[in-house]
Amino acid sequence: ALRVFLGFRKSLSESLNEFILASVLRACVQLRDIVFARQIQSFVVRSGFEIDVYVGTSLVNFYSKVGLMDDAWSAFDHLPVKNSVTWTAVIVGYSQIGSNMIALNLFDSMLKTDVRPDKFVISSAISACSSLNFIDDGKQIHGYLYRNEIELDISLNNVVLDFYTKCRKVNVASKLFETMTDSRNIVSWTTMIAGYMQNSCDTDAMELFAEMTRSGWAADAFACTSVLASCGAIFALQQGRQVHTYVVKSNLDNDEYVMNALIDMYAKCDSLADSRAVFDGMITFTYDNNTVSYNAIIQAYASEEDAVGSVKLFNKMRSMASCHPNLVTFVSLLGVSASCGEVDLGRQIHGLVVKSGEFLDLYSGTALVDLYSKCLRIADASLVFDEMEEQDIVVWNAMISGHTLNEEHEEAVKKYRGFCVSSGMKPNEFTFVALMTASTSLASLFLGTQFHCQIIKTGTKFDSHVSNALIDMYAKCGDIEEAKEIFLIEGVRDDIVCWNSMISRCAEHGHAGDALNLFEEMLTLKKKKLKPNSITFLGILSACSHAGLVESGLSYFNSMESRFEVKPDIEHYACMADLLGRAGRLSEAQNLIEHMPFEASSMIWRSFLGWCRVFGEISLGKHAAKKAMVIQPDDSGPYVLLSNIFASKGMWGDVKKLRNRMDRSGIVKEAGCSWIEIGREVHSFTSQDMTTHPHLAKSMGLPFHFANL
């Protein structure tokens, strides 16, 4: 076509027409020849063909196809008459470069003309709605198809299917897919599988993948990566292995995206050995391990909290010319540094982020805040937070939670107030869980109630985490009745976490009967499929201990493994030792401690020692103190408790020897601390402060001068 055009240019006997020029421009599209196309456009303008619908449309189509939308718009705007192809070219062009809002506005303008949109332009408009998550606009366009009796072919059906899945209307998409029984292709199957995966309908994704293969369709790489993501999301290792077998049989094991999905799936299913085997096997193919592969395997090691393995892979990655660490790599390494408490490693990774010139984005910045918070370097976390150019709700939550984790509960509340004033964002359930933790730690019912009101006012999702935090806050701040009211809210009782919290809080408040009744009620709710776990039994055994229900406690303890398949751990044995000790059955308690399948902790022996003091058991007390001192030599608790036993028996010589031993070992008893809320302000104090703190004297109803006597 170009040669013919050049021949015409040289010949004076023939004149160019609009059809020749349009054909030449179509040839330019295939060759992607921008320079020659601009020369033709100059000729078109000089020859007066610029306003011809065929030539002008060809220009619009060319510039749209090569992504030069300013030129495409200029050619489009100069056309006095525009046909369906013209509109389609410019709308599709804007859609393809991601200017979806412009594409939709143009589609709306097109509908106001006499030009009837075809399937291609409708497809682009629906795709634009998908990208913008404009569910209402997309529905209107879908309705337009039916109202104008436009036949939905396979291609258009697939676009509509994709729209509904991306706009989280997976049920609508599923119904549409069911109607496509005779008009499905591989794209239809793959779109629906990916849609299920993206909407966390992972079981549906796996079932549809199985149906697809049974129906004789050969799954492509995209379908396999989608279903592998679903397998990883719900820890379906067996199904993941089946997909892996299918991948090998279908010769898809030379596709790097599929292999990376396999690495990720095995990692999420806690099968690190399989994940590493896939990674190591990738070098047998024509491509080498790439950055994505390294990121996947490093994340696999990080999720297993294997800092050493993660760093070894990172160093190997850095030594390869074909791989370059990016922010995804650094975020994984920062995550494993945080989970393992490796602050020095985290600082080194932070330094590499700065040195690499990578921009500290939201993900890496949040990972750094999380790292420094978990490693008890809250000042460094605050510094990173303040230096971030962009802050979203996730990093604000990380900072607020960081303060609570570092026991800076007042700072957590202050940070939240700053968030409300300066961010313009809406708090979510994670924000309020952190704030409830702060209120609970401060024992401030006033603050907790305020945050509860804000949860209601902001319409925050009332999930199990929020419910549990509210129950915990009210109970620990002394209002067990309000905690019970929260527990009765519809939906709260569907989660085992809230049942456990309510049982434990009732036990702490001495409401053993309520705790045991809740447990029995939970067992009767078969429809909810609530199965007691180790936390449940900690609450039950604690309730029995506080109420002195020895036989009931023994019965529940003995039924844990036999009836409920819950293996007792060291905390359950500690509860039982406390139960027996509280009842004065010290020999049984000692026997339980010494024969449990764990090494007894200092805390267990110290608790047992406390009951020896209560019941005046000198011999058993000495034995318990000796055990506790060996396990934790610098703990003053066993010395003080044993000294109290000696003192109660008038053994002052032994008291003196014990105190001298403490002095020689440099062991000092730290003063205990209490706190009280006065005038909506929390005050901490020791016993000495009672004579010097005017607010405390007043709160006790004593004149300040009398408290000083």
XYZ file of C-alpha atoms in Angstrom:
709
model
C 0.000 0.000 0.000
C 2.841 2.360 0.800
C 4.572 1.567 -2.503
C 1.328 2.240 -4.390
C 0.965 5.538 -2.557
C 4.518 6.584 -3.440
C 3.843 5.574 -7.059
C 0.759 7.780 -7.126
C 2.740 10.674 -5.686
C 5.240 10.436 -8.565
C 2.560 10.090 -11.234
C 0.723 13.177 -12.347
C -1.753 11.193 -14.440
C -3.539 9.772 -11.435
C -5.114 11.638 -8.543
C -5.282 10.379 -4.963
C -8.669 9.783 -3.395
C -9.958 9.187 0.134
C -9.953 5.395 -0.260
C -6.270 5.250 -1.165
C -5.322 7.527 1.740
C -7.389 5.470 4.181
C -5.708 2.274 2.945
C -2.250 3.797 3.370
C -3.051 4.862 6.936
C -4.257 1.335 7.726
C -0.912 0.049 6.462
C 0.845 2.496 8.796
C -1.089 0.977 11.708
C 0.304 -2.463 10.891
C 3.848 -1.113 10.497
C 3.554 1.268 13.512
C 5.273 3.833 11.285
C 4.616 7.158 13.042
C 7.006 9.219 10.888
C 5.412 8.161 7.606
C 1.916 8.601 9.062
C 2.701 12.210 9.995
C 3.904 12.835 6.432
C 0.622 11.458 5.124
C -1.304 13.638 7.596
C 0.514 16.708 6.264
C -0.484 15.721 2.734
C -4.067 15.101 3.932
C -4.289 18.582 5.473
C -2.807 20.270 2.403
C -5.119 18.309 0.080
C -8.268 19.110 2.069
C -8.969 15.481 3.017
C -8.777 16.267 6.737
C -12.544 16.582 7.019
C -13.277 13.448 5.004
C -14.913 10.862 7.272
C -12.923 7.924 5.855
C -9.521 9.599 5.955
C -10.176 11.365 9.262
C -11.356 8.127 10.865
C -8.238 6.343 9.611
C -6.091 9.053 11.212
C -7.998 8.729 14.507
C -7.612 4.959 14.341
C -3.861 5.141 13.636
C -3.039 7.554 16.457
C -5.284 5.640 18.860
C -3.563 2.354 18.033
C -0.096 3.811 18.683
C -1.238 5.558 21.885
C -0.879 9.176 20.680
C -4.257 10.268 21.960
C -3.649 14.025 21.710
C -3.150 13.589 17.958
C -6.101 11.202 17.791
C -8.314 13.752 19.529
C -7.146 16.526 17.200
C -8.060 14.443 14.142
C -11.368 13.437 15.757
C -12.245 17.011 16.655
C -11.659 18.249 13.088
C -14.199 15.837 11.625
C -17.565 17.513 11.020
C -19.216 14.103 10.614
C -18.296 11.099 12.733
C -19.440 7.545 12.123
C -19.496 4.518 14.401
C -15.922 3.577 13.491
C -14.677 7.080 14.360
C -16.293 7.041 17.789
C -15.119 3.495 18.413
C -11.509 4.310 17.508
C -11.206 7.270 19.874
C -13.115 5.649 22.772
C -11.134 2.397 22.503
C -7.922 4.421 22.288
C -8.561 6.316 25.520
C -9.661 3.115 27.237
C -6.468 1.302 26.226
C -4.175 3.967 27.705
C -6.121 3.951 30.980
C -7.996 7.236 30.473
C -11.230 5.508 31.389
C -13.101 8.591 32.581
C -12.521 10.316 29.222
C -13.611 7.139 27.426
C -16.865 7.023 29.401
C -17.582 10.713 28.817
C -17.067 10.203 25.079
C -19.350 7.170 25.131
C -22.015 9.277 26.833
C -21.579 11.955 24.129
C -21.877 9.292 21.433
C -25.199 8.088 22.835
C -26.570 11.619 22.409
C -25.890 11.494 18.647
C -27.617 9.500 15.943
C -24.686 7.095 15.733
C -25.495 3.655 17.127
C -22.634 2.186 19.202
C -21.341 -1.193 18.096
C -20.100 -4.106 20.222
C -16.500 -2.895 20.216
C -17.243 0.520 21.683
C -19.711 -0.954 24.190
C -17.052 -3.451 25.222
C -14.570 -0.612 25.820
C -17.136 1.380 27.811
C -17.901 -1.588 30.074
C -14.168 -2.226 30.539
C -13.772 1.414 31.584
C -16.523 0.920 34.182
C -14.649 -2.147 35.458
C -11.435 -0.178 35.892
C -13.220 2.715 37.629
C -15.442 0.401 39.692
C -18.476 2.297 38.357
C -21.072 -0.372 39.070
C -24.127 1.792 38.322
C -22.765 3.023 34.968
C -21.839 -0.512 33.977
C -25.313 -1.770 34.831
C -26.862 0.973 32.696
C -24.718 -0.025 29.714
C -25.624 -3.680 30.282
C -29.283 -2.645 30.322
C -28.740 -0.647 27.112
C -27.710 -3.875 25.385
C -30.994 -5.562 26.271
C -33.192 -2.536 25.559
C -31.709 -2.157 22.087
C -31.720 -5.905 21.428
C -27.988 -5.975 20.797
C -26.891 -9.596 20.649
C -24.348 -10.537 23.310
C -21.732 -12.662 21.581
C -19.046 -14.581 23.498
C -16.618 -11.659 23.508
C -19.148 -9.165 24.865
C -20.453 -11.649 27.429
C -16.908 -12.138 28.696
C -16.458 -8.382 29.107
C -19.711 -8.140 31.097
C -18.619 -11.144 33.167
C -15.310 -9.454 33.931
C -17.108 -6.213 34.857
C -19.325 -7.842 37.495
C -16.474 -9.802 39.077
C -14.233 -6.738 39.296
C -17.068 -4.701 40.817
C -17.528 -7.421 43.475
C -20.897 -8.560 42.145
C -19.743 -12.145 41.866
C -23.246 -13.585 42.328
C -24.487 -11.659 39.279
C -21.441 -12.815 37.320
C -22.064 -16.415 38.369
C -25.694 -16.272 37.150
C -24.559 -14.793 33.832
C -21.938 -17.520 33.467
C -24.606 -20.187 34.014
C -26.651 -18.748 31.123
C -23.633 -19.025 28.817
C -23.831 -22.819 28.632
C -23.577 -22.946 24.840
C -21.406 -19.878 24.351
C -18.421 -20.298 26.647
C -14.817 -20.219 25.546
C -11.546 -20.476 27.466
C -11.748 -16.757 28.302
C -15.184 -17.259 29.899
C -13.939 -20.050 32.167
C -10.760 -18.208 33.075
C -12.579 -14.924 33.778
C -15.029 -16.644 36.127
C -12.296 -18.584 37.964
C -10.242 -15.401 38.375
C -13.379 -13.548 39.505
C -14.064 -16.082 42.229
C -10.454 -15.824 43.378
C -10.468 -12.009 43.412
C -13.671 -12.010 45.485
C -12.302 -14.561 48.001
C -14.730 -17.246 46.783
C -11.813 -19.642 46.743
C -13.740 -22.896 47.098
C -15.923 -21.864 44.130
C -12.786 -21.099 42.110
C -11.368 -24.565 42.785
C -14.666 -26.296 42.007
C -15.067 -24.387 38.729
C -11.487 -25.204 37.724
C -12.217 -28.903 38.306
C -15.469 -28.636 36.300
C -13.612 -26.892 33.491
C -11.006 -29.637 33.155
C -13.669 -32.368 33.406
C -15.554 -30.658 30.556
C -12.561 -31.091 28.290
C -11.290 -27.512 28.353
C -7.526 -27.080 28.593
C -6.792 -24.574 31.345
C -4.299 -21.890 30.381
C -1.597 -20.277 32.515
C -3.928 -17.538 33.761
C -6.533 -20.040 34.991
C -3.821 -22.032 36.766
C -2.316 -18.984 38.498
C -5.798 -17.921 39.651
C -6.752 -21.293 41.116
C -3.325 -21.657 42.758
C -3.898 -18.300 44.469
C -7.222 -19.644 45.785
C -5.564 -22.834 47.036
C -3.014 -20.750 48.926
C -5.658 -18.432 50.369
C -7.536 -21.273 52.113
C -4.484 -23.497 52.740
C -5.807 -26.190 50.377
C -2.503 -28.020 49.975
C -3.977 -31.220 48.539
C -5.903 -29.353 45.830
C -2.808 -27.255 45.150
C -0.779 -30.397 44.555
C -3.451 -31.614 42.114
C -3.193 -28.356 40.166
C 0.605 -28.739 40.193
C 0.210 -32.199 38.627
C -2.096 -30.716 35.981
C 0.468 -27.982 35.283
C 3.201 -30.551 34.628
C 0.958 -32.731 32.422
C -0.126 -29.677 30.404
C 3.472 -28.485 29.869
C 2.740 -25.261 31.723
C 5.712 -25.786 34.029
C 7.828 -23.663 31.699
C 5.643 -20.627 32.369
C 7.309 -18.393 34.947
C 4.012 -16.903 36.178
C 2.627 -20.359 36.907
C 5.837 -21.402 38.663
C 5.831 -18.256 40.792
C 2.199 -18.984 41.691
C 3.246 -22.496 42.764
C 6.012 -21.092 44.975
C 3.522 -18.737 46.596
C 0.835 -21.437 47.017
C 3.167 -23.889 48.740
C 4.504 -21.128 50.986
C 1.015 -20.109 52.107
C 0.168 -23.775 52.749
C 3.189 -24.041 55.089
C 5.017 -26.381 52.717
C 8.313 -24.541 52.475
C 10.187 -27.597 51.170
C 7.856 -27.846 48.145
C 8.097 -24.109 47.604
C 11.896 -24.299 47.552
C 11.831 -27.362 45.265
C 9.777 -25.462 42.674
C 12.127 -22.494 42.941
C 15.247 -24.625 42.550
C 13.671 -26.493 39.641
C 13.105 -23.305 37.651
C 16.751 -23.161 36.561
C 16.201 -26.268 34.389
C 14.054 -24.236 32.006
C 15.074 -21.687 29.416
C 14.707 -18.796 31.848
C 16.583 -18.199 35.085
C 15.049 -17.315 38.431
C 13.815 -13.742 38.075
C 13.046 -10.989 40.557
C 9.434 -12.139 40.947
C 10.594 -15.703 41.695
C 13.088 -14.518 44.288
C 10.486 -12.281 45.890
C 8.073 -15.223 46.097
C 10.579 -17.573 47.755
C 11.919 -14.870 50.102
C 8.341 -14.159 51.184
C 7.878 -17.911 51.719
C 10.825 -18.004 54.125
C 9.666 -14.768 55.744
C 6.186 -16.190 56.400
C 7.891 -19.074 58.233
C 9.828 -16.473 60.271
C 13.096 -17.848 58.871
C 15.248 -14.723 58.868
C 18.461 -16.639 58.086
C 16.954 -18.371 55.038
C 15.435 -15.115 53.786
C 18.753 -13.270 54.042
C 20.685 -16.073 52.285
C 18.289 -15.931 49.349
C 18.460 -12.145 49.340
C 22.263 -12.219 49.148
C 22.106 -14.765 46.331
C 19.599 -12.553 44.532
C 21.891 -9.527 44.819
C 24.773 -11.491 43.291
C 22.820 -12.182 40.093
C 23.003 -9.748 37.214
C 19.473 -10.611 36.036
C 17.793 -9.908 39.384
C 17.413 -6.632 41.207
C 15.769 -6.312 44.638
C 12.779 -3.997 44.670
C 10.412 -2.679 47.306
C 8.544 -6.003 47.374
C 11.810 -7.708 48.351
C 12.566 -5.143 51.039
C 9.043 -5.294 52.506
C 9.327 -9.094 52.924
C 12.693 -8.728 54.665
C 11.378 -5.960 56.903
C 8.424 -8.189 57.776
C 10.595 -11.127 58.843
C 12.842 -8.726 60.779
C 9.782 -7.487 62.677
C 8.319 -10.932 63.377
C 11.695 -12.236 64.600
C 12.551 -9.084 66.565
C 15.722 -8.597 64.489
C 16.016 -4.833 64.742
C 19.644 -4.765 63.516
C 18.717 -6.700 60.381
C 15.786 -4.346 59.879
C 18.058 -1.314 60.141
C 20.390 -2.794 57.518
C 17.479 -3.407 55.154
C 16.270 0.139 55.822
C 19.726 1.378 54.848
C 19.640 -0.661 51.630
C 16.241 0.829 50.752
C 17.708 4.325 51.085
C 20.901 3.360 49.243
C 18.992 1.744 46.369
C 17.208 5.012 45.689
C 13.824 3.320 45.971
C 11.073 5.730 46.947
C 9.690 4.930 50.403
C 6.124 4.131 49.392
C 3.175 3.280 51.599
C 3.976 -0.432 51.786
C 7.644 -0.114 52.674
C 6.975 2.797 55.023
C 4.282 0.818 56.829
C 6.618 -2.193 57.035
C 9.287 -0.001 58.661
C 6.816 1.449 61.166
C 5.699 -2.095 61.999
C 9.313 -3.290 62.319
C 10.456 -0.565 64.698
C 7.250 -0.813 66.740
C 7.560 -4.577 67.219
C 11.245 -4.237 68.073
C 10.329 -1.659 70.749
C 11.965 1.221 68.861
C 8.903 3.428 68.852
C 10.933 6.633 68.421
C 12.346 5.274 65.136
C 8.859 4.220 64.062
C 7.600 7.758 64.701
C 10.502 9.204 62.712
C 9.719 7.023 59.682
C 6.014 7.847 60.013
C 6.666 11.601 60.101
C 8.962 11.403 57.041
C 6.420 9.586 54.869
C 5.067 11.888 52.162
C 1.849 9.878 51.889
C -0.026 8.242 54.758
C -3.062 6.008 54.531
C -5.268 4.403 57.172
C -3.015 1.314 57.306
C 0.110 3.220 58.362
C -1.896 5.338 60.828
C -3.194 2.110 62.360
C 0.343 0.696 62.466
C 1.534 3.795 64.329
C -1.360 3.795 66.808
C -0.909 0.050 67.410
C 2.832 0.621 67.767
C 2.271 2.964 70.689
C -0.001 0.429 72.414
C 2.533 -2.348 71.771
C 5.202 -0.209 73.426
C 2.846 0.531 76.339
C 2.560 4.194 75.359
C -1.202 4.102 75.625
C -1.687 7.831 76.183
C 0.402 8.477 73.049
C -1.810 6.074 71.098
C -4.860 8.132 72.052
C -3.050 11.388 71.169
C -2.020 9.949 67.799
C -5.638 9.034 67.090
C -6.756 12.570 67.910
C -4.112 13.866 65.494
C -5.417 11.420 62.897
C -8.963 12.760 63.303
C -7.824 16.382 62.948
C -5.254 16.162 60.144
C -5.828 13.095 57.978
C -9.392 13.565 56.763
C -9.707 9.771 56.735
C -12.258 7.542 58.389
C -11.105 5.160 61.146
C -11.779 1.467 60.594
C -12.114 -1.631 62.747
C -8.329 -1.988 63.169
C -8.089 1.579 64.467
C -10.685 0.939 67.146
C -9.208 -2.412 68.189
C -5.917 -0.615 68.934
C -7.755 2.154 70.806
C -9.723 -0.377 72.856
C -6.429 -2.023 73.780
C -5.123 1.353 74.954
C -8.309 2.055 76.947
C -8.124 -1.397 78.539
C -4.472 -0.981 79.503
C -5.247 2.437 81.004
C -8.301 0.941 82.750
C -10.203 3.967 81.433
C -13.881 3.159 81.089
C -14.497 6.768 80.026
C -12.150 6.510 77.022
C -13.412 3.065 76.077
C -17.025 4.243 76.140
C -16.114 7.243 73.964
C -14.517 4.988 71.366
C -17.519 2.653 71.497
C -19.754 5.628 70.631
C -17.467 6.533 67.723
C -17.656 2.967 66.403
C -21.437 3.335 66.247
C -21.378 6.887 64.808
C -18.881 6.054 62.054
C -20.702 2.858 61.095
C -17.523 0.843 61.555
C -17.822 -2.837 60.734
C -18.719 -4.704 63.917
C -16.593 -7.802 63.305
C -15.265 -10.371 65.773
C -12.118 -8.334 66.486
C -14.085 -5.209 67.431
C -16.622 -7.216 69.452
C -13.869 -9.027 71.306
C -12.019 -5.771 72.027
C -15.214 -4.186 73.408
C -15.996 -7.186 75.613
C -12.410 -7.156 76.861
C -12.434 -3.409 77.540
C -15.719 -3.290 79.456
C -14.891 -6.358 81.531
C -11.353 -5.277 82.416
C -12.579 -1.777 83.235
C -15.047 -3.272 85.718
C -18.309 -3.180 83.756
C -18.979 -6.886 83.211
C -22.699 -6.257 82.628
C -22.001 -4.008 79.626
C -19.597 -6.664 78.329
C -22.475 -9.145 78.494
C -24.687 -6.700 76.546
C -22.080 -6.522 73.769
C -21.943 -10.309 73.698
C -25.708 -10.484 73.119
C -25.557 -8.298 69.968
C -26.640 -10.210 66.878
C -23.704 -11.771 65.041
C -21.225 -11.508 67.916
C -22.022 -15.013 69.163
C -21.114 -16.517 65.785
C -17.404 -16.370 66.539
C -15.475 -18.617 68.957
C -13.140 -15.727 69.839
C -15.975 -13.746 71.436
C -17.241 -16.792 73.329
C -13.733 -17.350 74.677
C -13.423 -13.709 75.681
C -16.786 -13.687 77.474
C -16.051 -16.947 79.322
C -12.623 -15.674 80.432
C -13.922 -12.290 81.550
C -16.739 -13.909 83.577
C -14.125 -16.110 85.234
C -11.972 -13.089 86.125
C -14.967 -11.343 87.706
C -15.757 -14.364 89.847
C -18.858 -15.253 87.824
C -17.852 -18.902 87.557
C -21.441 -20.060 87.144
C -21.958 -17.735 84.174
C -18.688 -18.902 82.600
C -19.607 -22.585 82.880
C -23.166 -21.949 81.663
C -21.795 -20.110 78.620
C -19.551 -23.062 77.844
C -22.433 -25.540 78.024
C -24.615 -23.208 75.921
C -21.881 -22.963 73.304
C -21.767 -26.750 73.000
C -25.515 -26.875 72.252
C -25.257 -24.440 69.298
C -24.493 -27.112 66.716
C -25.674 -24.968 63.795
C -22.897 -22.450 64.446
C -20.289 -25.248 64.509
C -18.463 -23.660 67.429
C -15.731 -25.972 68.639
C -13.970 -25.190 71.943
C -10.226 -24.671 71.654
C -7.302 -24.274 74.043
C -8.302 -20.673 74.888
C -11.816 -21.815 75.787
C -10.471 -24.294 78.323
C -8.128 -21.738 79.852
C -11.203 -19.661 80.691
C -13.121 -22.682 82.015
C -10.261 -23.917 84.208
C -9.674 -20.382 85.483
C -13.372 -20.119 86.419
C -13.205 -23.421 88.291
C -10.036 -22.293 90.067
C -11.465 -18.959 91.243
C -14.665 -20.643 92.454
C -12.888 -23.581 94.105
C -14.681 -26.099 91.863
C -11.936 -28.710 92.046
C -13.852 -31.740 90.795
C -15.443 -29.790 87.936
C -12.025 -28.461 86.967
C -10.524 -31.959 86.971
C -13.441 -33.224 84.885
C -13.054 -30.482 82.263
C -9.279 -30.952 82.191
C -9.551 -34.712 81.672
C -12.140 -34.277 78.897
C -10.048 -31.863 76.842
C -8.214 -34.441 74.763
C -10.594 -37.394 75.044
C -13.801 -35.541 74.152
C -12.780 -32.315 72.421
C -9.429 -33.286 70.839
C -7.675 -30.335 72.470
C -4.241 -31.232 73.785
C -3.484 -29.483 77.103
C -0.449 -27.202 77.013
C 1.643 -25.740 79.805
C -0.901 -22.991 80.545
C -3.645 -25.545 81.182
C -1.373 -27.436 83.568
C -0.578 -24.143 85.305
C -4.332 -23.533 85.772
C -4.776 -27.008 87.237
C -1.829 -26.552 89.598
C -3.376 -23.266 90.747
C -6.782 -24.956 91.169
C -5.336 -27.719 93.356
C -3.095 -25.322 95.266
C -5.961 -22.929 95.978
C -7.926 -25.876 97.410
C -5.006 -26.843 99.675
C -4.318 -30.066 97.791
C -0.634 -29.225 97.575
C 0.733 -32.763 97.194
C -1.516 -33.328 94.170
C -0.464 -29.961 92.746
C 3.233 -30.822 93.175
C 2.717 -34.224 91.569
C 0.936 -32.612 88.599
C 3.735 -30.061 88.107
C 6.543 -32.623 88.285
C 4.869 -35.127 85.956
C 3.419 -32.844 83.282
C 4.896 -33.317 79.764
C 6.609 -29.907 79.909
C 9.436 -28.334 81.853
C 7.727 -26.301 84.573
C 8.292 -22.553 84.312
C 9.383 -20.257 87.117
C 5.871 -18.777 87.124
C 4.263 -22.161 87.887
C 6.628 -22.863 90.799
C 6.175 -19.310 92.085
C 2.380 -19.731 92.019
C 2.693 -23.036 93.865
C 5.016 -21.342 96.361
C 2.324 -18.731 97.002
C -0.135 -21.440 98.040
C 2.548 -23.024 100.246
C 2.722 -19.657 102.032
C -1.063 -19.543 102.438
C -1.182 -23.041 103.936
C 2.116 -22.765 105.845
C 3.858 -25.650 104.062
C 7.559 -25.002 104.801
C 9.037 -28.148 103.222
C 7.076 -27.912 99.980
C 7.711 -24.159 99.948
C 11.492 -24.639 100.131
C 11.312 -27.178 97.308
C 9.231 -24.853 95.111
C 11.453 -21.830 95.846
C 14.586 -23.803 94.954
C 13.066 -24.876 91.621
C 11.976 -21.313 90.779
C 15.386 -19.829 91.725
C 17.226 -22.287 89.460
C 15.010 -21.451 86.475
C 15.089 -17.650 86.990
C 17.945 -16.700 89.366
C 17.395 -12.918 89.180
C 13.684 -13.056 90.112
C 12.997 -11.614 93.562
C 9.542 -13.247 93.812
C 10.582 -16.688 95.174
C 12.853 -15.048 97.791
C 10.089 -12.763 99.038
C 7.467 -15.550 99.179
C 9.799 -17.969 100.982
C 10.834 -15.192 103.358
C 7.157 -14.602 104.169
C 6.702 -18.316 104.948
C 9.683 -18.211 107.329
C 8.378 -15.013 108.943
C 4.904 -16.493 109.456
C 6.528 -19.357 111.392
C 8.814 -17.054 113.403
C 11.952 -18.372 111.658
C 13.717 -14.998 111.717
C 17.184 -16.483 111.329
C 16.163 -18.058 108.032
C 14.604 -14.760 106.984
C 17.911 -12.965 107.628
C 19.916 -15.593 105.715
C 17.577 -15.300 102.758
C 17.795 -11.481 102.729
C 21.615 -11.667 102.923
C 21.620 -14.080 99.986
C 19.517 -11.618 97.984
C 21.980 -8.803 98.783
C 25.001 -10.900 97.735
C 23.297 -11.826 94.467
C 22.259 -8.227 93.783
C 18.575 -9.149 93.670
C 16.258 -6.228 94.457
C 12.498 -6.341 94.854
C 10.922 -3.780 92.544
C 8.146 -1.660 93.997
C 4.669 -2.485 92.752
C 2.689 0.151 90.895
C -1.038 0.877 90.711
C -3.094 3.415 88.800
C -6.381 5.204 89.239
C -8.545 7.449 87.031
C -9.398 10.783 88.689
C -11.173 13.519 86.779
C -10.789 11.576 83.507
C -7.005 11.536 83.983
C -5.025 8.374 84.746
C -2.525 8.537 87.664
C 0.036 5.822 88.454
C 1.396 5.524 92.003
C 3.288 3.351 94.497
C 2.528 2.893 98.194
C 4.904 5.780 99.064
C 2.940 8.142 96.818
C -0.051 7.914 99.148
C 1.661 10.461 101.417
C 2.774 12.861 98.688
C 0.060 12.847 96.039
C -2.805 15.233 96.914
C -5.182 13.726 94.331
C -4.774 10.266 95.827
C -5.400 11.501 99.361
C -8.568 13.266 98.216
C -9.729 10.200 96.282
C -9.471 8.179 99.499
C -11.575 10.784 101.300
C -8.640 11.925 103.464
C -7.411 15.481 104.076
C -4.003 16.009 102.498
C -2.431 17.023 105.841
C -3.803 13.837 107.473
C -2.312 11.670 104.729
C 1.084 13.192 105.540
C 0.964 12.100 109.191
